[in-house]
PDB file of C-alpha atoms in Angstrom:
ATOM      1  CA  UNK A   1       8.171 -31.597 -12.673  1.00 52.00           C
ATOM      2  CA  UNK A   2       8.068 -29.990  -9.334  1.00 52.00           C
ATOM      3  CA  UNK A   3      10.770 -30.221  -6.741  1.00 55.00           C
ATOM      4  CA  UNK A   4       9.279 -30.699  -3.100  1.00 55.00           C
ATOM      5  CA  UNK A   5      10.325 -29.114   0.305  1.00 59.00           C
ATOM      6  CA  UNK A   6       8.750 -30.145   4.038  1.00 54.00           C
ATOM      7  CA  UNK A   7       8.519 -27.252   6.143  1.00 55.00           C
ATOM      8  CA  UNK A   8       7.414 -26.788   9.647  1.00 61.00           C
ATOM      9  CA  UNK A   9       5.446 -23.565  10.624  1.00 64.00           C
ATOM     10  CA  UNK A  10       3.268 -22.694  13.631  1.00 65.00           C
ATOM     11  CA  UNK A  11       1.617 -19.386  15.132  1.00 53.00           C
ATOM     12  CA  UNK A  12       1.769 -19.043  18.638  1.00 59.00           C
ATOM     13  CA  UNK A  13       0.338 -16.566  20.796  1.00 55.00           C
ATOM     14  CA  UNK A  14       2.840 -15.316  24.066  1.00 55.00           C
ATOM     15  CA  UNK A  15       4.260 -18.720  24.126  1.00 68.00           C
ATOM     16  CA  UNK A  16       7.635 -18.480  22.278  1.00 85.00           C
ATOM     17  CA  UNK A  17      10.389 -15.917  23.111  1.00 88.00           C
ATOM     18  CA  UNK A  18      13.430 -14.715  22.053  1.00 90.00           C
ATOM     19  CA  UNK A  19      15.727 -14.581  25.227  1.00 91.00           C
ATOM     20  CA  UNK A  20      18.577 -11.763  24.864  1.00 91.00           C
ATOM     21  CA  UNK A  21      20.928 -10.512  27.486  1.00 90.00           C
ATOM     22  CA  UNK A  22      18.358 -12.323  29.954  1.00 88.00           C
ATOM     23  CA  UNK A  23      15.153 -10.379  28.640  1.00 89.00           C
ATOM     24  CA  UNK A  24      12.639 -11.805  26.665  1.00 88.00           C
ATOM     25  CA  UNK A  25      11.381 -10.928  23.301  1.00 88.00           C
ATOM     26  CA  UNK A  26       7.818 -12.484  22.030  1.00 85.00           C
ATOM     27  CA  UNK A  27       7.055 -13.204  18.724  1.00 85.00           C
ATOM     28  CA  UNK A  28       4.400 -15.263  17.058  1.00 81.00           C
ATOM     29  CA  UNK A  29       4.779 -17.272  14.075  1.00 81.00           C
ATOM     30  CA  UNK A  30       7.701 -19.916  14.052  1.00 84.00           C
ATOM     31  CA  UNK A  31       9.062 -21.953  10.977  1.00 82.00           C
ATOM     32  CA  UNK A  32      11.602 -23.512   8.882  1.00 83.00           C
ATOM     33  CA  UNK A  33      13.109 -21.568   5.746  1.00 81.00           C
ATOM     34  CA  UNK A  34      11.334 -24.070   3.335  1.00 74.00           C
ATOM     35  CA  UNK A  35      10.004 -21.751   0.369  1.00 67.00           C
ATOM     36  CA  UNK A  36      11.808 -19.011   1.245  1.00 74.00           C
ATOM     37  CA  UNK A  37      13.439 -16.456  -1.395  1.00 73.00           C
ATOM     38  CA  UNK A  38      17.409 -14.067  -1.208  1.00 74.00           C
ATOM     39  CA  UNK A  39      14.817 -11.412  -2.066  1.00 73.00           C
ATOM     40  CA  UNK A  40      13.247 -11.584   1.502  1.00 77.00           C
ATOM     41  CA  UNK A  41      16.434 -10.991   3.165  1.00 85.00           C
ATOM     42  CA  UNK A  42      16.995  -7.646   4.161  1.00 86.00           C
ATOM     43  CA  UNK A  43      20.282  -7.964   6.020  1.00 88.00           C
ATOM     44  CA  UNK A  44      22.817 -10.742   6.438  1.00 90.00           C
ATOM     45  CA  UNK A  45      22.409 -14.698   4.803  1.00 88.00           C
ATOM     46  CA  UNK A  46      19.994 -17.664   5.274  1.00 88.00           C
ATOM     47  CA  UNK A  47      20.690 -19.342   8.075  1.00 90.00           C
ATOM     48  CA  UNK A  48      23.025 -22.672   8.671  1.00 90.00           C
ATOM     49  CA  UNK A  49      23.377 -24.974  11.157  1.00 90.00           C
ATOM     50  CA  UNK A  50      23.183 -23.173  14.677  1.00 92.00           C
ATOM     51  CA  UNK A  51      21.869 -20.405  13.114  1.00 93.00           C
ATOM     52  CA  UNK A  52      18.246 -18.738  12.975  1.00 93.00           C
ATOM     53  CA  UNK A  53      16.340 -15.383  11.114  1.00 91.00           C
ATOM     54  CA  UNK A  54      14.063 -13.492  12.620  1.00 91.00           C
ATOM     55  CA  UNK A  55      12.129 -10.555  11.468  1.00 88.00           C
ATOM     56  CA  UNK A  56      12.803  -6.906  11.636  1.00 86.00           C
ATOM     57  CA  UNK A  57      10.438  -5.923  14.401  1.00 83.00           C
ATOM     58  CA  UNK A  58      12.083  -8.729  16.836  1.00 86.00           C
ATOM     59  CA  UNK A  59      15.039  -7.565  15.925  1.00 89.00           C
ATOM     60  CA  UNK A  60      14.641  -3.659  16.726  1.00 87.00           C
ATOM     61  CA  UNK A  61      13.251  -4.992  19.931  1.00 86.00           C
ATOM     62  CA  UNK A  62      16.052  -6.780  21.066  1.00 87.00           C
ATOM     63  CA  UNK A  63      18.466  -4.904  19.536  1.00 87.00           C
ATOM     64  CA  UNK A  64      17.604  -1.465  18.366  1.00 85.00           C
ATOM     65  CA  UNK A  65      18.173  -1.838  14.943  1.00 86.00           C
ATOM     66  CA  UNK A  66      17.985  -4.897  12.453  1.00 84.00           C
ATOM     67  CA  UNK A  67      21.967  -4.216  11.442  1.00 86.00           C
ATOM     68  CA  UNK A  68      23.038  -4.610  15.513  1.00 89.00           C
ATOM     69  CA  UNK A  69      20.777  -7.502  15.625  1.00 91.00           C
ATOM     70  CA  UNK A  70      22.974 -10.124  13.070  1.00 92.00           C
ATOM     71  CA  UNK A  71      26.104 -11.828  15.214  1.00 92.00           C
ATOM     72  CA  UNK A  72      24.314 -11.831  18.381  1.00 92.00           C
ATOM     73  CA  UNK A  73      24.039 -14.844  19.920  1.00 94.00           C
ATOM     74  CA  UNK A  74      20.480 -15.545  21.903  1.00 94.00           C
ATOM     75  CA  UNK A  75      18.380 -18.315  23.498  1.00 93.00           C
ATOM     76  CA  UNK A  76      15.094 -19.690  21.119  1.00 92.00           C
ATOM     77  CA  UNK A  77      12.069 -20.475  23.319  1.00 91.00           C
ATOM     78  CA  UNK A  78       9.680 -22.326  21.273  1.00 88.00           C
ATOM     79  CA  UNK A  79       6.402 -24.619  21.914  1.00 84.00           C
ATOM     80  CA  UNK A  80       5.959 -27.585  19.985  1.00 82.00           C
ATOM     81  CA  UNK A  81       3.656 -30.469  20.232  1.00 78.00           C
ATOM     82  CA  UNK A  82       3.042 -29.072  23.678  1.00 78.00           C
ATOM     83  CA  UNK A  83       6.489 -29.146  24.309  1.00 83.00           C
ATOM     84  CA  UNK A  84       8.754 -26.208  25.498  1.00 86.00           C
ATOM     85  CA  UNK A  85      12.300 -26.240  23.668  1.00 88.00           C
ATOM     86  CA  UNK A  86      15.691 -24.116  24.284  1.00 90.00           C
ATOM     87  CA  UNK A  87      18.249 -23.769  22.625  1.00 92.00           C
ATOM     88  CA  UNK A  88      20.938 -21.252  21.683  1.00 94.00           C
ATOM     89  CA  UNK A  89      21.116 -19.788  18.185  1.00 95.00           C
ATOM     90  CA  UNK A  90      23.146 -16.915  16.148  1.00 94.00           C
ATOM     91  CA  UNK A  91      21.031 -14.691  14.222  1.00 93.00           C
ATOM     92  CA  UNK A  92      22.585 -15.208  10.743  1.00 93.00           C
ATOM     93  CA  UNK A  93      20.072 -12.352   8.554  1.00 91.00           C
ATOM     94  CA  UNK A  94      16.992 -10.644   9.021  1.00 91.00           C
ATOM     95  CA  UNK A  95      13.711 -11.362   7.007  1.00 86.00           C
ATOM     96  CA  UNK A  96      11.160  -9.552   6.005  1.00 77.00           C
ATOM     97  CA  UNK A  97       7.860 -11.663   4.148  1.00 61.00           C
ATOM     98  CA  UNK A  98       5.519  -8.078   3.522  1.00 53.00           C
ATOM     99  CA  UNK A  99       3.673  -9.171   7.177  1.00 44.00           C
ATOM    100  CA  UNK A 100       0.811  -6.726   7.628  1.00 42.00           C
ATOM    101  CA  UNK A 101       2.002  -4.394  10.318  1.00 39.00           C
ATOM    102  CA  UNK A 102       4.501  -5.897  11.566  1.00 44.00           C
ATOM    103  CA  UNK A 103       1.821  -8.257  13.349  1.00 48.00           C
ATOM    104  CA  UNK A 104       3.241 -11.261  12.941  1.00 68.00           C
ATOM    105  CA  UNK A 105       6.876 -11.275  13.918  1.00 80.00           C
ATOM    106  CA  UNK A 106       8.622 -14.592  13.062  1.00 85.00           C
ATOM    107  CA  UNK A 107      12.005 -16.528  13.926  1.00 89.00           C
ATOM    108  CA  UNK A 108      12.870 -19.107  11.344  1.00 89.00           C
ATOM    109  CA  UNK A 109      15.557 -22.260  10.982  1.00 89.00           C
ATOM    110  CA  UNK A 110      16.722 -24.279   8.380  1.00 87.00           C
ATOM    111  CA  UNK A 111      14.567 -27.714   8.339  1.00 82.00           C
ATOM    112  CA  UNK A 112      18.181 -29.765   9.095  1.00 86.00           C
ATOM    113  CA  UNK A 113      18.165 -27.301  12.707  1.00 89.00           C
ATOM    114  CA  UNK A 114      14.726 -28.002  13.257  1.00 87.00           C
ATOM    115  CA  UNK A 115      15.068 -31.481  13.188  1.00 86.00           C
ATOM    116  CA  UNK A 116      18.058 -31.331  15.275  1.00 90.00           C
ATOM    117  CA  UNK A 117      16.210 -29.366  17.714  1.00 89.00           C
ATOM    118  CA  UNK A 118      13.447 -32.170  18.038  1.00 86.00           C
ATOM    119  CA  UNK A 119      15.619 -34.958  17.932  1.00 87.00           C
ATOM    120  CA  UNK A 120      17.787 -33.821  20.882  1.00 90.00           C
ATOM    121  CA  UNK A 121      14.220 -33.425  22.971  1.00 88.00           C
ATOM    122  CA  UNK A 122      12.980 -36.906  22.187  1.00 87.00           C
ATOM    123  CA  UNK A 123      10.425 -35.651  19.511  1.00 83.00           C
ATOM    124  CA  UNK A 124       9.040 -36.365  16.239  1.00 81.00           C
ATOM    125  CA  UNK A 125       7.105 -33.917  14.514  1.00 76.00           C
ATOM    126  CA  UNK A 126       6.002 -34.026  11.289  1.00 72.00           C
ATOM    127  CA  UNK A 127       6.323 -31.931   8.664  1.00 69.00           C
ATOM    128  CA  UNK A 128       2.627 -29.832   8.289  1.00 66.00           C
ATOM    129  CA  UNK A 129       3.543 -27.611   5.508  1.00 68.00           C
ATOM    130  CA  UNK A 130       4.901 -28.765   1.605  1.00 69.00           C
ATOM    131  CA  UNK A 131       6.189 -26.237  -0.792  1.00 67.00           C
ATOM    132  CA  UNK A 132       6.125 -27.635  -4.506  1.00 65.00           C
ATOM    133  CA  UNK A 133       8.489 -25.513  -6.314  1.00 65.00           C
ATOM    134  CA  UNK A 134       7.522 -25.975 -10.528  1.00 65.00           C
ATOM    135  CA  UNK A 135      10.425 -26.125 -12.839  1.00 66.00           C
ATOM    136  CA  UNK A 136       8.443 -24.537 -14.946  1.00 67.00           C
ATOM    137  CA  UNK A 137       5.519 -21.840 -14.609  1.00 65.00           C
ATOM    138  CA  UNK A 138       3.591 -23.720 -17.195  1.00 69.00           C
ATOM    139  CA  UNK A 139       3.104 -27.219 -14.821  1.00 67.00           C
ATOM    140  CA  UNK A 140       1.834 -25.283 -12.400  1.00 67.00           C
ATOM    141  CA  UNK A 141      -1.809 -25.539 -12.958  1.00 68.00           C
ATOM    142  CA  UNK A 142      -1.208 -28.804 -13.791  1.00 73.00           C
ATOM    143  CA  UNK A 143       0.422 -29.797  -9.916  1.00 67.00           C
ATOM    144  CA  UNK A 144      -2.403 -28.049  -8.283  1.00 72.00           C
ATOM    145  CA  UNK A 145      -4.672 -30.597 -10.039  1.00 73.00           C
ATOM    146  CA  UNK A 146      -2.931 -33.370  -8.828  1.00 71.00           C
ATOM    147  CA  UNK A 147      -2.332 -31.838  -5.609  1.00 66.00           C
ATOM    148  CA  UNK A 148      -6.390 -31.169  -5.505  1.00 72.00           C
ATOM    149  CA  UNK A 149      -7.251 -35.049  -6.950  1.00 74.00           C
ATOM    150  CA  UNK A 150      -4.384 -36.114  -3.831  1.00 68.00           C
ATOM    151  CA  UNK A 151      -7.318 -33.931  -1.591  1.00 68.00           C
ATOM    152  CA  UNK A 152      -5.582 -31.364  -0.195  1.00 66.00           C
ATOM    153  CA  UNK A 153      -5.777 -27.945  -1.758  1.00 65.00           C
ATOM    154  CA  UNK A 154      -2.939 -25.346  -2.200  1.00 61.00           C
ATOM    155  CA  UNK A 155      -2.164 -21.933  -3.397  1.00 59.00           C
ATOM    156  CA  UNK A 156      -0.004 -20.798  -6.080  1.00 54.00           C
ATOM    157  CA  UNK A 157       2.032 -17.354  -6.580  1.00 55.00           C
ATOM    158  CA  UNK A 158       0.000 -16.821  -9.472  1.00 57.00           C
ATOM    159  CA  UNK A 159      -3.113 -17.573  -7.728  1.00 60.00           C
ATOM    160  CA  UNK A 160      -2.449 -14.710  -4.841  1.00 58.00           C
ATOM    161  CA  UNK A 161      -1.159 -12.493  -7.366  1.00 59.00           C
ATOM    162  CA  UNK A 162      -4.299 -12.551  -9.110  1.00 65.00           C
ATOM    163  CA  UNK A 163      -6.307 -12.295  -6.224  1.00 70.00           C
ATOM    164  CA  UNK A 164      -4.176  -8.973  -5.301  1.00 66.00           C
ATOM    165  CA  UNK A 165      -4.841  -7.689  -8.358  1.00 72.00           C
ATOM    166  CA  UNK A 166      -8.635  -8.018  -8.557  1.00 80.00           C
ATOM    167  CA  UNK A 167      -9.018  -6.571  -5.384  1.00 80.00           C
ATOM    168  CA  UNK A 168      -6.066  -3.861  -6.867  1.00 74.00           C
ATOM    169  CA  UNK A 169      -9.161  -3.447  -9.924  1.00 80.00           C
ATOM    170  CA  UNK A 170     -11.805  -2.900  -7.165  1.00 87.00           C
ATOM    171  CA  UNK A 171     -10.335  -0.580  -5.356  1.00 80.00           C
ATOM    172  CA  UNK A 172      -9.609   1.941  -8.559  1.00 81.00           C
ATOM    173  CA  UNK A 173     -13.259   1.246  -9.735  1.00 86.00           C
ATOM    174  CA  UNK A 174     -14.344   2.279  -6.312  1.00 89.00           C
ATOM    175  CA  UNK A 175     -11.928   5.388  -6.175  1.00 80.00           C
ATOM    176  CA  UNK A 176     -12.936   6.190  -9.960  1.00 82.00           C
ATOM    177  CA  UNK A 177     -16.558   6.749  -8.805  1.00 86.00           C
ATOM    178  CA  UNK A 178     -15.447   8.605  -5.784  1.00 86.00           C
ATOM    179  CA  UNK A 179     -13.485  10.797  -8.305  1.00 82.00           C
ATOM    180  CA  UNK A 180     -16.155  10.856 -10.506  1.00 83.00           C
ATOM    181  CA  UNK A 181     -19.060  12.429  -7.832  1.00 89.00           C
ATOM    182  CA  UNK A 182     -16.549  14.870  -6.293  1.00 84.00           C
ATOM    183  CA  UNK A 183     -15.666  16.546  -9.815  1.00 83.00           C
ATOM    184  CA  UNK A 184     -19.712  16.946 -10.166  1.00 87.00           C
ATOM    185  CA  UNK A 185     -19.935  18.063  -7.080  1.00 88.00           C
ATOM    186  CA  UNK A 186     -16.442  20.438  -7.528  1.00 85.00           C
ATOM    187  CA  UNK A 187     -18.432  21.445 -10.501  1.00 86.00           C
ATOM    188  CA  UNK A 188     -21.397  22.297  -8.767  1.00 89.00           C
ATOM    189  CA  UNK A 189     -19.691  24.434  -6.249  1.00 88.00           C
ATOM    190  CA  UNK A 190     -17.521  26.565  -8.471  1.00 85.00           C
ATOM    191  CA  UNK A 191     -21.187  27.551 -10.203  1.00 86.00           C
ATOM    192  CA  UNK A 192     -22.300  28.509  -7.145  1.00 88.00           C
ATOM    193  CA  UNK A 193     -19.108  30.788  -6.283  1.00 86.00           C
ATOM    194  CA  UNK A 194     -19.478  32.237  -9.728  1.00 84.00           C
ATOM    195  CA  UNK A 195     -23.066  33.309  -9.326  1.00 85.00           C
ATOM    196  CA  UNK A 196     -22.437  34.511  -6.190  1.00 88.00           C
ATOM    197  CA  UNK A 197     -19.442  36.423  -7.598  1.00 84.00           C
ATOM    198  CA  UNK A 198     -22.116  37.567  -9.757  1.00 83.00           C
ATOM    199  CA  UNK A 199     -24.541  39.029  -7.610  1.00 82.00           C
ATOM    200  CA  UNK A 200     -21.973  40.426  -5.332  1.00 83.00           C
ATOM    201  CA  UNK A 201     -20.065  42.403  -8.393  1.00 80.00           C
ATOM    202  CA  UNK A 202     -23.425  43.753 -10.240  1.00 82.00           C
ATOM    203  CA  UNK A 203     -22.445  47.292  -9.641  1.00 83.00           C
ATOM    204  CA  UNK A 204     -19.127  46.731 -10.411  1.00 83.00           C
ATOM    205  CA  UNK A 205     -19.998  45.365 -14.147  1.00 80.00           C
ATOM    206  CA  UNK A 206     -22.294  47.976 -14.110  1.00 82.00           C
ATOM    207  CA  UNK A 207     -19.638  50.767 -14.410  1.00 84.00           C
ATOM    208  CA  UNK A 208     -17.638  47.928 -16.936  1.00 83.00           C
ATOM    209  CA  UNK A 209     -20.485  48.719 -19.252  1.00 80.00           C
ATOM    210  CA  UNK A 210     -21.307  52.218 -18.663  1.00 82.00           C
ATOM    211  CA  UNK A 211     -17.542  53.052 -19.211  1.00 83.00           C
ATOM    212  CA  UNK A 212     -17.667  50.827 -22.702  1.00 83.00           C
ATOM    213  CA  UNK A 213     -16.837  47.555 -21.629  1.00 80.00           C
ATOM    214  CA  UNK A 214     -18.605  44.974 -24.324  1.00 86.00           C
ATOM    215  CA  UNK A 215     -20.101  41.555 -23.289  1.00 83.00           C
ATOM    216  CA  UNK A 216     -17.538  39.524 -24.239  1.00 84.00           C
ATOM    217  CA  UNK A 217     -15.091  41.514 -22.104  1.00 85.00           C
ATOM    218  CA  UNK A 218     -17.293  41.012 -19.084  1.00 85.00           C
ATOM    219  CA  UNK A 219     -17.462  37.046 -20.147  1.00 87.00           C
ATOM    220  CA  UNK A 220     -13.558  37.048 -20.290  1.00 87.00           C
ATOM    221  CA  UNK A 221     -13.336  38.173 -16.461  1.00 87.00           C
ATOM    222  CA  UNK A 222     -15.582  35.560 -15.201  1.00 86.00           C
ATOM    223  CA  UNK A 223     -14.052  32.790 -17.503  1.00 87.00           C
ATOM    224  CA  UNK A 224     -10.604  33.811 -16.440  1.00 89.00           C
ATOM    225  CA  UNK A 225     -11.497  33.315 -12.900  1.00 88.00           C
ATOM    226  CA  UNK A 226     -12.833  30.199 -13.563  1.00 89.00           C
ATOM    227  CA  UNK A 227      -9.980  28.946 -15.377  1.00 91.00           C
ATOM    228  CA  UNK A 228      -7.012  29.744 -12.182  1.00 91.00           C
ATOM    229  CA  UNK A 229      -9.693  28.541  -9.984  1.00 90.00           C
ATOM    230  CA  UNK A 230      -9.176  25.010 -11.994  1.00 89.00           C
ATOM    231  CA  UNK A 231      -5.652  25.633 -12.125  1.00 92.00           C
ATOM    232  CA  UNK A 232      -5.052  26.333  -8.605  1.00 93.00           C
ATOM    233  CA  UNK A 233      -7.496  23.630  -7.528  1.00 89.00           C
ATOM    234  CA  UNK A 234      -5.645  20.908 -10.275  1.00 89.00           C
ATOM    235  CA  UNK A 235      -1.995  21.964  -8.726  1.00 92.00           C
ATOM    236  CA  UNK A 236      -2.933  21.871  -4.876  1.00 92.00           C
ATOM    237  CA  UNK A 237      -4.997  18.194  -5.689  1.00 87.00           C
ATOM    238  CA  UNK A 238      -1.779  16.883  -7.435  1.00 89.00           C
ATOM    239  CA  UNK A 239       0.325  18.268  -5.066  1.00 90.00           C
ATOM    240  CA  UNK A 240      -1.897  16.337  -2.180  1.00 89.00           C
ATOM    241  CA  UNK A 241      -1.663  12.856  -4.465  1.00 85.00           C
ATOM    242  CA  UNK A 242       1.534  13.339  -4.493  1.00 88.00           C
ATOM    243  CA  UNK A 243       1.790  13.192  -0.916  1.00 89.00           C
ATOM    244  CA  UNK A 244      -1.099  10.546  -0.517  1.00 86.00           C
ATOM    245  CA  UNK A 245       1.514   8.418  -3.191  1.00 84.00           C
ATOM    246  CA  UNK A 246       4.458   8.702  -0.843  1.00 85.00           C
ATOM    247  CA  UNK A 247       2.996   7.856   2.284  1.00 86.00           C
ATOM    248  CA  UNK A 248       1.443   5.396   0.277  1.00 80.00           C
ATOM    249  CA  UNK A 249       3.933   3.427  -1.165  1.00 77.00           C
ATOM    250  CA  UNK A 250       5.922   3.461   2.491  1.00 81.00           C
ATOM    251  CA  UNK A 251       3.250   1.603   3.314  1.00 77.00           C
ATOM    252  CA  UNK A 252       3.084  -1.047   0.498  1.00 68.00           C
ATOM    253  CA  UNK A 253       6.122  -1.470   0.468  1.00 68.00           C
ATOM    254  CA  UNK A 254       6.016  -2.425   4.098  1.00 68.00           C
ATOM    255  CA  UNK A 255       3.064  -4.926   3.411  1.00 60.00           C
ATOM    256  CA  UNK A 256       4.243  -6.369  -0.221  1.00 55.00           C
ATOM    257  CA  UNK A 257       7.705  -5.586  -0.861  1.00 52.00           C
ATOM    258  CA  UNK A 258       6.737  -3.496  -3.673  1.00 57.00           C
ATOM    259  CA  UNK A 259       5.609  -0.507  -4.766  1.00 60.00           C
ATOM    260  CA  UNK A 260       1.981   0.100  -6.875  1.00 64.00           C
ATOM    261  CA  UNK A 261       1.565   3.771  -6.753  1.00 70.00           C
ATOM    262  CA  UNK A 262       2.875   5.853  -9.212  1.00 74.00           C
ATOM    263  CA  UNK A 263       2.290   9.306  -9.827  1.00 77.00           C
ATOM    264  CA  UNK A 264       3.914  10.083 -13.101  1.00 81.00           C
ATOM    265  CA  UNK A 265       4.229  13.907 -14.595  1.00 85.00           C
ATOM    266  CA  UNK A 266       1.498  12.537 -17.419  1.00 86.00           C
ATOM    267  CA  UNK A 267      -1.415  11.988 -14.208  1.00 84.00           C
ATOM    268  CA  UNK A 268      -0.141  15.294 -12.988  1.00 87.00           C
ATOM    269  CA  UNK A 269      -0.186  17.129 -15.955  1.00 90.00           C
ATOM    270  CA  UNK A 270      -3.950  15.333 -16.885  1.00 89.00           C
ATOM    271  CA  UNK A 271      -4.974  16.119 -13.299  1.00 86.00           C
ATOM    272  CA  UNK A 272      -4.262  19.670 -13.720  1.00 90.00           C
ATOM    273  CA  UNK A 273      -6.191  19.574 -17.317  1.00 92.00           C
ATOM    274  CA  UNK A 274      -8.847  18.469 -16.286  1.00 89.00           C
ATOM    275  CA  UNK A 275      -9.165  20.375 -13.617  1.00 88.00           C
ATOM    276  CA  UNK A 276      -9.149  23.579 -15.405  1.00 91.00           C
ATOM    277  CA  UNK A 277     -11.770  21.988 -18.066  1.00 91.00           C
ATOM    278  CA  UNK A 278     -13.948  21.335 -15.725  1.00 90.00           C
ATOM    279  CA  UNK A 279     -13.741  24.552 -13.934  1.00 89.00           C
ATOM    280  CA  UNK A 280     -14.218  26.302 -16.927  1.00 89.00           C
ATOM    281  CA  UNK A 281     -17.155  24.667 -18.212  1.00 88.00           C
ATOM    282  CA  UNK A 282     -18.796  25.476 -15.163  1.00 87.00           C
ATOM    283  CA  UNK A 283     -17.950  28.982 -15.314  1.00 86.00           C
ATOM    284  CA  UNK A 284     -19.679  29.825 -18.822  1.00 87.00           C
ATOM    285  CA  UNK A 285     -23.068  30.491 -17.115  1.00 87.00           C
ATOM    286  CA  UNK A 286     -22.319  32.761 -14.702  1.00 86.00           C
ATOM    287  CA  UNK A 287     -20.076  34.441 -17.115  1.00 86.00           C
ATOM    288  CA  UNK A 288     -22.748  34.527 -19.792  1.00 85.00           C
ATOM    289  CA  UNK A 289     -25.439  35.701 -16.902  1.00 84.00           C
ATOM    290  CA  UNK A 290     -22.538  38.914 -16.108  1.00 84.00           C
ATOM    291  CA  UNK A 291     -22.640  39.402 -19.379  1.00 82.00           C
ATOM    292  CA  UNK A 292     -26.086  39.688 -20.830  1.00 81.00           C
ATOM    293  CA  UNK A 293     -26.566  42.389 -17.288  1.00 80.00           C
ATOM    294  CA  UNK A 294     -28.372  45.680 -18.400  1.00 78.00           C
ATOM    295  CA  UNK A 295     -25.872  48.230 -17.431  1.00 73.00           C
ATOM    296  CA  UNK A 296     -28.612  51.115 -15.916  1.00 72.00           C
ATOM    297  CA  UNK A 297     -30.225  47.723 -13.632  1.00 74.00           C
ATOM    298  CA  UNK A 298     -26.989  46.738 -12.993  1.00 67.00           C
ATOM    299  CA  UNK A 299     -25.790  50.130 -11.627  1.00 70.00           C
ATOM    300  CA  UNK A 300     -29.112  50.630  -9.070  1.00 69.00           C
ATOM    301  CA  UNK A 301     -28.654  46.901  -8.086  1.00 65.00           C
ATOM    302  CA  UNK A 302     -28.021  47.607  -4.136  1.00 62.00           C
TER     303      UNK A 302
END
């Protein structure tokens, strides 16, 4: 039902190095390749006997970019048990596992190297990590139970994912009322420029109506100011999501491999609509106010 692999992993603090051309290159988190996917390689293959990855900040480090980095040959300086180790390695690929910030740069080995490593040092370390791959996404709830009735406790893909995407459904309910009080508050403020507009132009729809303009050509002016106020304010707002989406996703991507944002020409297009609507509404009273104006007040308003 579920096909098992012993890993080793450990996170170290400025205790294991990368030695290159006789410098040395930190990193933190050490393992085997136990659980690990062709979709987190970036460059090169998985690694073989005599052969490590490491991740792409090491690799810039050492090398400049993660492309020069594959072929080289370098010296792996790792604690374990309390033990210092060395020994020399190729860099066969470079792996990338979505690590927040590059904070955690890594150097991994096949389980068969590790255990050579130990064995020529006079160690024997245990395994302290099992990955239970299902052979079927149905059994998996069913292998956590046993794994939970064995008393240990483990986390499933579909576990995290759903985690992700609660917190994924709080963050748009949090940024939905955030949208929500700034267009009241957009709202708000475009009435106020309106009826300002309004007291400023008195005079000027004064003469509008003493020359024969009518009510509802006085309304139209305010209403069409409104409505490219809206449309100017919609385009520049999708124009800045746009941007926000970008930036965004260079950063997901970074963190998860993958991409969330999307700004399609359907948000932009609704974005812009409802922009305009709302702009508009909140015109109507200051264009009804320039409106019902008595021409003879409006022309000794000073």
């Amino acid at each position: 039902m579920a096909e098992v692999n012993l890993a080793y992993s450990s996170l170290t603090i400025g205790s294991d190095n990368i030695i290159y051309e006789g410098e040395k290159y930190a990193f933190m988190n050490f393992g085997t390749t136990s659980g690990m996917t062709d979709s987190n390689i970036l460059y090169g293959t998985f690694p073989e006997a005599g052969e490590i990855l490491i991740t792409e900040g090491v690799a810039n480090q050492m090398a400049g970019s993660a492309e020069e980095a594959i072929g080289k040959e370098v010296t792996v300086d790792v604690t374990v048990d309390g033990e210092s180790l060395e020994k020399s390695y190729v860099i066969s690929g470079i792996y990338s596992a979505g690590q927040a910030i590059g904070a955690f740069e890594s150097v991994y080995m096949s389980a068969e190297s590790f255990e050579t490593l130990t064995t020529e040092n006079n160690l024997e370390v245990e395994p302290n990590v099992i990955y239970l791959v299902s052979d079927d996404p149905e059994n998996t709830q069913a292998i956590k139970d046993e794994v939970a009735a064995l008393g240990y406790r483990g986390s499933s893909a579909d576990a995290l994912a759903s985690t992700f995407t609660q917190m994924l459904d709080i963050f748009t309910y949090i940024l939905s009322g955030v949208a929500g009080i700034s267009l009241f508050v957009s709202a708000i403020m475009i009435l106020t420029v309106l009826y300002i507009s309004v007291v400023e132009r008195t005079q000027e729809i004064g003469v509008i109506k003493a020359i024969g303009g009518r009510k509802k050509d006085i309304r139209r002016i305010f209403v069409s100011e409104s409505f490219l106020i809206g449309l100017f304010s919609g385009i520049l707002g999708v124009g800045i999501a746009y941007l926000i989406t970008v930036v965004g996703n260079i950063v997901v991507e970074n963190l998860f491999d993958t991409a969330i944002l999307n700004m399609t020409p359907a948000f932009a297009v609704f974005g812009i609509v409802t922009s305009v609507i709302i702009s508009m509404v909140a015109g109507l009273m200051p264009a009804q106010k320039a409106a019902r104006l008595d021409p003879v007040e409006a022309l000794r308003h000073d």
